[in-house]
PDB file of C-alpha atoms in Angstrom:
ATOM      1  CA  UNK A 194     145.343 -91.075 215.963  1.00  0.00           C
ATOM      2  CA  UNK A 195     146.466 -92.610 219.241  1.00  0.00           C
ATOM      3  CA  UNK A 196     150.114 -92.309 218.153  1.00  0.00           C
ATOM      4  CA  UNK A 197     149.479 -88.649 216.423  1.00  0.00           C
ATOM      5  CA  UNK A 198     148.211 -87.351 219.933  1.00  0.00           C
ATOM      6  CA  UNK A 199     151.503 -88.847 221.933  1.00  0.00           C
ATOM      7  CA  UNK A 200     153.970 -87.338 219.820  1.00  0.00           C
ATOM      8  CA  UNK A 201     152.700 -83.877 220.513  1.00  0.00           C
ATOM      9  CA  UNK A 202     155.773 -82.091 222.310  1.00  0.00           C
ATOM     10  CA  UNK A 203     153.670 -79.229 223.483  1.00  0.00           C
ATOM     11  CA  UNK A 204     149.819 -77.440 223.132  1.00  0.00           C
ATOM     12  CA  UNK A 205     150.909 -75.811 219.547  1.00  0.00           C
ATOM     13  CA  UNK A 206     151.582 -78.983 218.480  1.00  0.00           C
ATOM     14  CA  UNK A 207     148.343 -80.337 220.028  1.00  0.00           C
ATOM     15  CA  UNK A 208     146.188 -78.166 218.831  1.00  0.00           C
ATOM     16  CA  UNK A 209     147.659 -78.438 214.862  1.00  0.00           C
ATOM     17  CA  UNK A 210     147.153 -82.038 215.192  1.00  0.00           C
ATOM     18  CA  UNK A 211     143.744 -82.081 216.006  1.00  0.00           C
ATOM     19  CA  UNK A 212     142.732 -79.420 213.920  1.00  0.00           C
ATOM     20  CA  UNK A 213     143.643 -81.836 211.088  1.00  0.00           C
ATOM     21  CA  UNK A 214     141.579 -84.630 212.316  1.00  0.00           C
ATOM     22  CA  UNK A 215     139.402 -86.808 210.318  1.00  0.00           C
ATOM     23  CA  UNK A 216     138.880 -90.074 212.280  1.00  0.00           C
ATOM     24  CA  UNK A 217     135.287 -90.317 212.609  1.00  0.00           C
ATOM     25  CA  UNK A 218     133.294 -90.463 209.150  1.00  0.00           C
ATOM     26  CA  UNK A 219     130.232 -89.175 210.841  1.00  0.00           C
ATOM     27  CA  UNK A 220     131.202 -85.962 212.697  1.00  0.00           C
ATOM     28  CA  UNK A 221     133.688 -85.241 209.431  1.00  0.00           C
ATOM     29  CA  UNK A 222     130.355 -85.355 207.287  1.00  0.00           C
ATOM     30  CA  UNK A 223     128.232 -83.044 209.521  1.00  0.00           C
ATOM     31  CA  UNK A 224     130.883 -80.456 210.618  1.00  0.00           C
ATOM     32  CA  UNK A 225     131.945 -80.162 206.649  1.00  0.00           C
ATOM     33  CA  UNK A 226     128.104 -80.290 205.716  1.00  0.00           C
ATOM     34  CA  UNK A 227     127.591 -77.240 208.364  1.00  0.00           C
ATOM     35  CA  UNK A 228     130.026 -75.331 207.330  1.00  0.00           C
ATOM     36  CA  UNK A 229     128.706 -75.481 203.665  1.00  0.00           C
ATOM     37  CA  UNK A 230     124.919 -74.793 204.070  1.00  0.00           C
ATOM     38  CA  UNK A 231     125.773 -72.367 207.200  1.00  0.00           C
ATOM     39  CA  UNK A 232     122.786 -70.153 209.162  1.00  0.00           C
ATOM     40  CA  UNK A 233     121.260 -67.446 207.434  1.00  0.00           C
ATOM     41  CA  UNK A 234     122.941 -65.287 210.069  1.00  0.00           C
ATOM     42  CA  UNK A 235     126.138 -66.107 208.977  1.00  0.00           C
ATOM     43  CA  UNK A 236     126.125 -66.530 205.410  1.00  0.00           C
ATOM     44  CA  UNK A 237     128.279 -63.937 204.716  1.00  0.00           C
ATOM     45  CA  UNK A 238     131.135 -65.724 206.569  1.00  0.00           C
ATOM     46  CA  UNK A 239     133.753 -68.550 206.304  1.00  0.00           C
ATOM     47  CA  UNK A 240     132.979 -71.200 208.630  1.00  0.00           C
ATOM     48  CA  UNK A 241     136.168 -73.153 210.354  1.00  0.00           C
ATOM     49  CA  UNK A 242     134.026 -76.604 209.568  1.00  0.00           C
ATOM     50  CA  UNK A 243     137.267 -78.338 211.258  1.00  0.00           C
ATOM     51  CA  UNK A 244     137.584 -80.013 214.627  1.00  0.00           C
ATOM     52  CA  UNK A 245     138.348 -77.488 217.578  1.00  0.00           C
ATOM     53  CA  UNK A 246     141.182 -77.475 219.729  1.00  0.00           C
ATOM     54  CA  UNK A 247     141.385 -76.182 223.411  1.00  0.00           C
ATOM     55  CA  UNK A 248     141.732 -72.719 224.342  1.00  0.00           C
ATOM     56  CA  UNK A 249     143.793 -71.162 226.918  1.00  0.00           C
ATOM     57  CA  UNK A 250     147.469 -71.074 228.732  1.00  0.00           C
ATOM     58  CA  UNK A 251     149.705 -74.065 228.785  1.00  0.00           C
ATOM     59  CA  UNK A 252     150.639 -72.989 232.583  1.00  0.00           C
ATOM     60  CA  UNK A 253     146.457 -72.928 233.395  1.00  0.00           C
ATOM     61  CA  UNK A 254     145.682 -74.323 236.958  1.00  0.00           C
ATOM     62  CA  UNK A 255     142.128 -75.131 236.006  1.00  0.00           C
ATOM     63  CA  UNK A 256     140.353 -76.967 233.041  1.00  0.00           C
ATOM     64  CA  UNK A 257     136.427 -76.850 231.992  1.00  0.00           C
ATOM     65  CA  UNK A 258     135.963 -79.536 230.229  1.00  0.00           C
ATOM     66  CA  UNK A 259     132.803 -79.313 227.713  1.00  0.00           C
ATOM     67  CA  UNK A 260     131.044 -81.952 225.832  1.00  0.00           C
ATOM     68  CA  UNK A 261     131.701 -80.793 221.810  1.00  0.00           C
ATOM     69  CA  UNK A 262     131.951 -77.792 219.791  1.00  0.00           C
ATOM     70  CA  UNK A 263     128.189 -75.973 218.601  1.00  0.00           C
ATOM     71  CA  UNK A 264     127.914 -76.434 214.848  1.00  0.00           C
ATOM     72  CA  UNK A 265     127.121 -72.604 214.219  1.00  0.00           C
ATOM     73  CA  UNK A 266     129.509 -71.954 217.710  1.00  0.00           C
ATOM     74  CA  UNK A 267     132.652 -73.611 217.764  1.00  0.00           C
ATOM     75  CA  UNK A 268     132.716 -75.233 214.709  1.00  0.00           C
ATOM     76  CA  UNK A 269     132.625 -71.821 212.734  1.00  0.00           C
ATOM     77  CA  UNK A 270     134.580 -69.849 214.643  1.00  0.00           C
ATOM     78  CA  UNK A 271     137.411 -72.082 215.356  1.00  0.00           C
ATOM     79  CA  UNK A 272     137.576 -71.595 219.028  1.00  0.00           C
ATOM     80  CA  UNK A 273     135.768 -73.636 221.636  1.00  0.00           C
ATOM     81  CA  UNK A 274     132.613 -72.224 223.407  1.00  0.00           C
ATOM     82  CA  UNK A 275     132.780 -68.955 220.531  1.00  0.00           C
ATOM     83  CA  UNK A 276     129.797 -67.320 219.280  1.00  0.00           C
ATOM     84  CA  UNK A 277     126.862 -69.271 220.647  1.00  0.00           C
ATOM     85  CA  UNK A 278     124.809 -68.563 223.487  1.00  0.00           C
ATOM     86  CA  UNK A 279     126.416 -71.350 225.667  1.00  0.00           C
ATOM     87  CA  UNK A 280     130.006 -69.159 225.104  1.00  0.00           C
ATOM     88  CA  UNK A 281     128.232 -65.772 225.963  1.00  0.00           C
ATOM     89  CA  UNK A 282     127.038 -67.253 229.408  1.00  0.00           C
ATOM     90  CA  UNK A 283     130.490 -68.835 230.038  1.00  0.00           C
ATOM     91  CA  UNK A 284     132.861 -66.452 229.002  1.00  0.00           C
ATOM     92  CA  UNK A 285     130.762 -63.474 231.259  1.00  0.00           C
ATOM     93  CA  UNK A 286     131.136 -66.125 234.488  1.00  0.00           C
ATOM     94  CA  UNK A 287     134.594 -66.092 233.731  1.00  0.00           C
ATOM     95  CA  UNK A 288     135.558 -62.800 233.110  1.00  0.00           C
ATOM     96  CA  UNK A 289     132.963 -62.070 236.340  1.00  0.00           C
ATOM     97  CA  UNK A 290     135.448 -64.279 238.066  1.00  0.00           C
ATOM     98  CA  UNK A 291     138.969 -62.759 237.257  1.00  0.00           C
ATOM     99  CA  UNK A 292     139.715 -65.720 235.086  1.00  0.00           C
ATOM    100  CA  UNK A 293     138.961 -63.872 231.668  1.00  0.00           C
ATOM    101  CA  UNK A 294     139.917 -60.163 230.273  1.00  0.00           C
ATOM    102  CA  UNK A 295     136.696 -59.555 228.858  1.00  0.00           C
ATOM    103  CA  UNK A 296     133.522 -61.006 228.632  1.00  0.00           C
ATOM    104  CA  UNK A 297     132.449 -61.873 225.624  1.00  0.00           C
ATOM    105  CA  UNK A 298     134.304 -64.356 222.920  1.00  0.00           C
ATOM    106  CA  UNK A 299     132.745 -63.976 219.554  1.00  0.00           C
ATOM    107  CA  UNK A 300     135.500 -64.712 217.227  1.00  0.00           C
ATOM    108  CA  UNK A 301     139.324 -66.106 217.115  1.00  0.00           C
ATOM    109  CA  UNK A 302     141.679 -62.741 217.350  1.00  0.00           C
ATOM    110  CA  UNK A 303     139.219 -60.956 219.307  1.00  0.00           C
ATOM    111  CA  UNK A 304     141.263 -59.910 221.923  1.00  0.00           C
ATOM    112  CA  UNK A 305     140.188 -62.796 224.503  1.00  0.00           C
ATOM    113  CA  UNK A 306     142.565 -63.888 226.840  1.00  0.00           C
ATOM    114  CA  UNK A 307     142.104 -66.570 229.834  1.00  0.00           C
ATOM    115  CA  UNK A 308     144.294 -66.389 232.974  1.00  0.00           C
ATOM    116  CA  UNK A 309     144.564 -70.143 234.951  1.00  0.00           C
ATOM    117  CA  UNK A 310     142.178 -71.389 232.696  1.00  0.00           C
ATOM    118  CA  UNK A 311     142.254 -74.457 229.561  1.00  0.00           C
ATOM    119  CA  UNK A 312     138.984 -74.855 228.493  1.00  0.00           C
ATOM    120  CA  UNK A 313     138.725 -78.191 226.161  1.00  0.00           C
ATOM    121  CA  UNK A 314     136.139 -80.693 225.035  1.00  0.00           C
ATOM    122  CA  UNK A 315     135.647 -84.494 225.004  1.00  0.00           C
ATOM    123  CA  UNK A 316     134.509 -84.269 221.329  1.00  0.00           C
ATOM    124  CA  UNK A 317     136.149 -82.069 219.425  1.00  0.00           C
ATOM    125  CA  UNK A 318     134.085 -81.828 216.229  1.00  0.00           C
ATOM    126  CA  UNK A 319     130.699 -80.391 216.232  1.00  0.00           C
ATOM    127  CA  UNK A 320     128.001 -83.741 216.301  1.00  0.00           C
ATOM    128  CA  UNK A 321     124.595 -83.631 214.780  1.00  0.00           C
ATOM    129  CA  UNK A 322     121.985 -83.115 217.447  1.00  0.00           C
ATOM    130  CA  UNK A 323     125.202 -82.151 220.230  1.00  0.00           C
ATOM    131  CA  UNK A 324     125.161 -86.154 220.432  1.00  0.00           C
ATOM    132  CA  UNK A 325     128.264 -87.918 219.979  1.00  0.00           C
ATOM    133  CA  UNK A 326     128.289 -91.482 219.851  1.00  0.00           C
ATOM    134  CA  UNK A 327     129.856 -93.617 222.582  1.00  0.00           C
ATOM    135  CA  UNK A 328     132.401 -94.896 219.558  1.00  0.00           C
ATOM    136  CA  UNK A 329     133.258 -91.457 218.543  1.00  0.00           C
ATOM    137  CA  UNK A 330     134.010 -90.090 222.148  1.00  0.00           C
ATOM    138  CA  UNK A 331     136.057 -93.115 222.604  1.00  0.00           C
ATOM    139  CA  UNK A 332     137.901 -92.338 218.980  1.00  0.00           C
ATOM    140  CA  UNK A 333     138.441 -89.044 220.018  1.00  0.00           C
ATOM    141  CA  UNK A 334     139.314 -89.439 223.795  1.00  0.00           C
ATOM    142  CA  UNK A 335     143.791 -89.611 222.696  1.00  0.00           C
ATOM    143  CA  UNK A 336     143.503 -85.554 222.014  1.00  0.00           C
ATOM    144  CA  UNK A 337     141.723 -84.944 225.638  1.00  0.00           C
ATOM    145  CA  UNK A 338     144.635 -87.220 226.815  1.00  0.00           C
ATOM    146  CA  UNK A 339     147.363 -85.786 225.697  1.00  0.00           C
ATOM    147  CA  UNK A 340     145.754 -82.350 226.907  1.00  0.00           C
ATOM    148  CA  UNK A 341     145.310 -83.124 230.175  1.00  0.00           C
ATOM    149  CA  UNK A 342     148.898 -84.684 230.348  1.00  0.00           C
ATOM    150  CA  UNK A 343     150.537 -81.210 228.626  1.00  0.00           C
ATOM    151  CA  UNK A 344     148.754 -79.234 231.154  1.00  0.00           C
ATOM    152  CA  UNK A 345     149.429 -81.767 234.307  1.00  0.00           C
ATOM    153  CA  UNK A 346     152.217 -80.089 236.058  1.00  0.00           C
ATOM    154  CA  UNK A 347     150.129 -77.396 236.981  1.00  0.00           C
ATOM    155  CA  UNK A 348     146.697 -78.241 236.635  1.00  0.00           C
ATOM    156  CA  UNK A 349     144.716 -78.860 240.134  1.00  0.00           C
ATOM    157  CA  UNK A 350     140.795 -78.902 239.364  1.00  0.00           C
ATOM    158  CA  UNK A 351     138.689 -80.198 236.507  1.00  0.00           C
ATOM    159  CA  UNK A 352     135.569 -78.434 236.181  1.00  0.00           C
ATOM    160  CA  UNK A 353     133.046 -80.700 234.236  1.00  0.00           C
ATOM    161  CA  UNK A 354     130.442 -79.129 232.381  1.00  0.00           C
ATOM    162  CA  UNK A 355     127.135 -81.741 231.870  1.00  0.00           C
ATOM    163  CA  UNK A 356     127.315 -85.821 232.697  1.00  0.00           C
ATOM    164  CA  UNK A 357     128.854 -86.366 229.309  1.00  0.00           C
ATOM    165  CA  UNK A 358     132.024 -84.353 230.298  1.00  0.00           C
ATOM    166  CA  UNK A 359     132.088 -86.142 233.791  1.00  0.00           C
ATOM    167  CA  UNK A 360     131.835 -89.587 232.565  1.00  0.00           C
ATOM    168  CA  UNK A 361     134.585 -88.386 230.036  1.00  0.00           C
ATOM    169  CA  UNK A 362     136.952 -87.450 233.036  1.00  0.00           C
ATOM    170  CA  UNK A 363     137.236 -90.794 234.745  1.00  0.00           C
ATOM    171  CA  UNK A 364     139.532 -92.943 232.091  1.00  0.00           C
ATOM    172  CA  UNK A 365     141.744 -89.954 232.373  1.00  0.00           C
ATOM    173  CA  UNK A 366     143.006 -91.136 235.226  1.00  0.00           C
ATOM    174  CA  UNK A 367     143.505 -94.037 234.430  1.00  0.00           C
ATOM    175  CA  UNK A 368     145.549 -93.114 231.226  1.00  0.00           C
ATOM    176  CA  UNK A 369     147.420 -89.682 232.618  1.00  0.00           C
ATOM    177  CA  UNK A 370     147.553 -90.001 236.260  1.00  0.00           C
ATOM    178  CA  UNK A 371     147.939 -93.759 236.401  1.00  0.00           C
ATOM    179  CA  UNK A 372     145.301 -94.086 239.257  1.00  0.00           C
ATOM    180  CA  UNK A 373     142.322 -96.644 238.874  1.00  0.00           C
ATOM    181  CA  UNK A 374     139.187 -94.721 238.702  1.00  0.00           C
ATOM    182  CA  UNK A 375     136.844 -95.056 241.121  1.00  0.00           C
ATOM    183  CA  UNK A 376     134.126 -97.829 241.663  1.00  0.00           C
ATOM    184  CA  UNK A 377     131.428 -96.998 241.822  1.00  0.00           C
ATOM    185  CA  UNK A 378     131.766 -94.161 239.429  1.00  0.00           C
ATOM    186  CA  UNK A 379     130.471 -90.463 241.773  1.00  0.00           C
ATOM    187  CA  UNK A 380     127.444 -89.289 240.395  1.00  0.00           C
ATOM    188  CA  UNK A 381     127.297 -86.156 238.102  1.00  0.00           C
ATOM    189  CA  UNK A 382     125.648 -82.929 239.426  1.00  0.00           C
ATOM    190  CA  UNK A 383     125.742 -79.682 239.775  1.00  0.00           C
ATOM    191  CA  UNK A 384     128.447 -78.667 242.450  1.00  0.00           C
ATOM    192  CA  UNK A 385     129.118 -82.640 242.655  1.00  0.00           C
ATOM    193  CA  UNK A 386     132.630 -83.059 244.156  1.00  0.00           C
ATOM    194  CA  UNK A 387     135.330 -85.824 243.866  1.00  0.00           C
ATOM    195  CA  UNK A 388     138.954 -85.374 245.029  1.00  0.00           C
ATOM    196  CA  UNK A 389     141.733 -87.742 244.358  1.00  0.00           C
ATOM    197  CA  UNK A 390     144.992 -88.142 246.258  1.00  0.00           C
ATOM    198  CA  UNK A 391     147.464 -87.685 243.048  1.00  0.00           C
ATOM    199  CA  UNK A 392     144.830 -86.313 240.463  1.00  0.00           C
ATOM    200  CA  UNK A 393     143.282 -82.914 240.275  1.00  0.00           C
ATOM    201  CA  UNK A 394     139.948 -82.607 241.763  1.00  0.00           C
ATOM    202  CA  UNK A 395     136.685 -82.822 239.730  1.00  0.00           C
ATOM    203  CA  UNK A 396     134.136 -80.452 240.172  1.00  0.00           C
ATOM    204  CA  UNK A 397     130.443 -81.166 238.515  1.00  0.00           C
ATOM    205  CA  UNK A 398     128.648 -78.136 236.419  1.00  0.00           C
ATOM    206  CA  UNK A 399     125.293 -78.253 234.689  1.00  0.00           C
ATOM    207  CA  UNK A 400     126.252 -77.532 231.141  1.00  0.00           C
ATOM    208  CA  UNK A 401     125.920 -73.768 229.861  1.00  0.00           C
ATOM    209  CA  UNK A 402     123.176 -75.024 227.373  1.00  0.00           C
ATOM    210  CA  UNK A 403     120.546 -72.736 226.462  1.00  0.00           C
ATOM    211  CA  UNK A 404     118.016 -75.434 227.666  1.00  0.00           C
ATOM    212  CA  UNK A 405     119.601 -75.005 231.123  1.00  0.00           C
ATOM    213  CA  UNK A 406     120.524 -71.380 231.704  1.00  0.00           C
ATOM    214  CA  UNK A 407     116.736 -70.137 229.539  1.00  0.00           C
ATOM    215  CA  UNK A 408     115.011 -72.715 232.102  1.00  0.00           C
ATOM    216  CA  UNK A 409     116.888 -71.030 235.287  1.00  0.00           C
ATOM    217  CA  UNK A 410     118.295 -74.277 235.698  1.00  0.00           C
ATOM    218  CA  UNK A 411     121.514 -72.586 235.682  1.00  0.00           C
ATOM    219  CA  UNK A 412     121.754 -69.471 236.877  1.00  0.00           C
ATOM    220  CA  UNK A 413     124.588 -66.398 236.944  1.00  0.00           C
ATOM    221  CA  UNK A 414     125.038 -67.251 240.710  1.00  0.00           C
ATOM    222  CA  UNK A 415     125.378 -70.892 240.352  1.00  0.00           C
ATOM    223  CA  UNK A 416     128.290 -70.463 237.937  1.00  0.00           C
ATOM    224  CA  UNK A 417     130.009 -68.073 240.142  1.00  0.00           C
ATOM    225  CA  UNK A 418     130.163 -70.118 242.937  1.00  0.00           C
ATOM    226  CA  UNK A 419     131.305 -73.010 240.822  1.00  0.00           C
ATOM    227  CA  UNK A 420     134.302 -70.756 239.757  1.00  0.00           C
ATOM    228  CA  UNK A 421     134.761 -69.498 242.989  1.00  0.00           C
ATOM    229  CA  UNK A 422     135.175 -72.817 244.550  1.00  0.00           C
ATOM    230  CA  UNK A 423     137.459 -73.647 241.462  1.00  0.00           C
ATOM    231  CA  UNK A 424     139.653 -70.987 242.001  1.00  0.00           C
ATOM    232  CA  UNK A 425     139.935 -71.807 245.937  1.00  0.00           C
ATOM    233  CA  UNK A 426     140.766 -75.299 245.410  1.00  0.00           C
ATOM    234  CA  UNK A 427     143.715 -74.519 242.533  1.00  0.00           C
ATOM    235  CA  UNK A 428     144.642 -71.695 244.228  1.00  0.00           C
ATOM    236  CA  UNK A 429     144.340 -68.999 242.368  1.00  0.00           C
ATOM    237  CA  UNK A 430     144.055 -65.353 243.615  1.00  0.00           C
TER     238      UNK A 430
END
């Protein structure tokens, strides 16, 4: 897989190459398991049941960075962070914030565009329980690689939704940007902030979980001024 995700020439590439991904026995058995038995809600449609790739423009100055695809979300639509709750809260911060033309991203070919923005995951097939194993984000950690590295002459902030996502960001640099990480590793939380000299800054999120944004953990506000400060740092109007 390592070699797979280097000789992508660009994000089309990318994105057909992980699509077609079946390194990790596990997360191949529950996303294909999923997308058999489906929710009663969606019975009546074909789930993707396939890994996810990112979503957005190659030329994107920002990147949220998630932990894995929702098994009734991502991993039936086909597109990260799409028709779950967690996607409903994220997409309205973004469109609230100029960065999306609508607000709302319930299915591929909906319409949904995102200006400056690549949103991605560590994982990129749906786990059981949303808990990937240390082995399998370390499997899958080539695609996020290559990502990052397609994106790097324009990307300037990170945007790192949960701890899982921030403690995915830091070998990153080390493989992309050629820059030790740092030691000790800056704590994850929300509106944490770490900036690098020749690596695009990394801003800390709670993650749009329903167990954060139902508890009022994570509110409306708090995403917009996480955006807001995004857009400030990578400059974008």
């Amino acid at each position: 897989m390592v070699a797979r995700a280097a000789r992508a020439t660009d994000l089309t590439d990318l994105d057909g190459a992980v699509s077609d991904c079946f390194a990790c026995p596990r997360l191949v058995a529950w996303r294909e398991q999923v997308a058999r038995t489906k929710r009663a809600a969606f019975r009546d449609q074909d789930y993707w049941g396939r890994p996810v790739p990112g979503f957005g423009p190659p030329d994107a100055r920002i990147a949220i960075l998630g932990l894995a695809p929702a098994a009734h979300g991502g991993n039936r639509t086909g597109r990260i962070f799409t028709g779950d709750r967690s996607g409903d809260v994220l997409f309205a911060a973004l469109h609230r914030a100029g960065l999306a033309n609508q607000p709302t991203s319930v299915a591929a070919g909906d319409g949904l565009a995102l200006r400056d923005v690549r949103i991605f995951s560590a994982v990129r097939c749906a786990p059981p329980d949303n808990k990937p194993t240390p082995a399998e984000r370390d499997t899958c950690a080539p695609w996020l690689h290559r990502e990052v590295a397609l994106i790097r002459p324009t990307l300037r902030v990170v945007v790192a939704l949960g701890a899982f996502a921030w403690a995915a960001w830091w070998p990153v640099l080390h493989r992309v940007y050629a820059i030790r990480p740092p030691s000790p590793r800056p704590v994850f939380g929300h509106a944490a902030h770490w900036s690098g000299t020749a690596a695009p800054t990394l801003l800390g999120c709670y993650h749009v979980s329903q167990q954060n944004t139902f508890t009022g953990r994570l509110t409306p506000g708090m995403l917009d001024d996480v955006f807001a400060r995004a857009k400030q740092l990578a400059g974008v109007d």
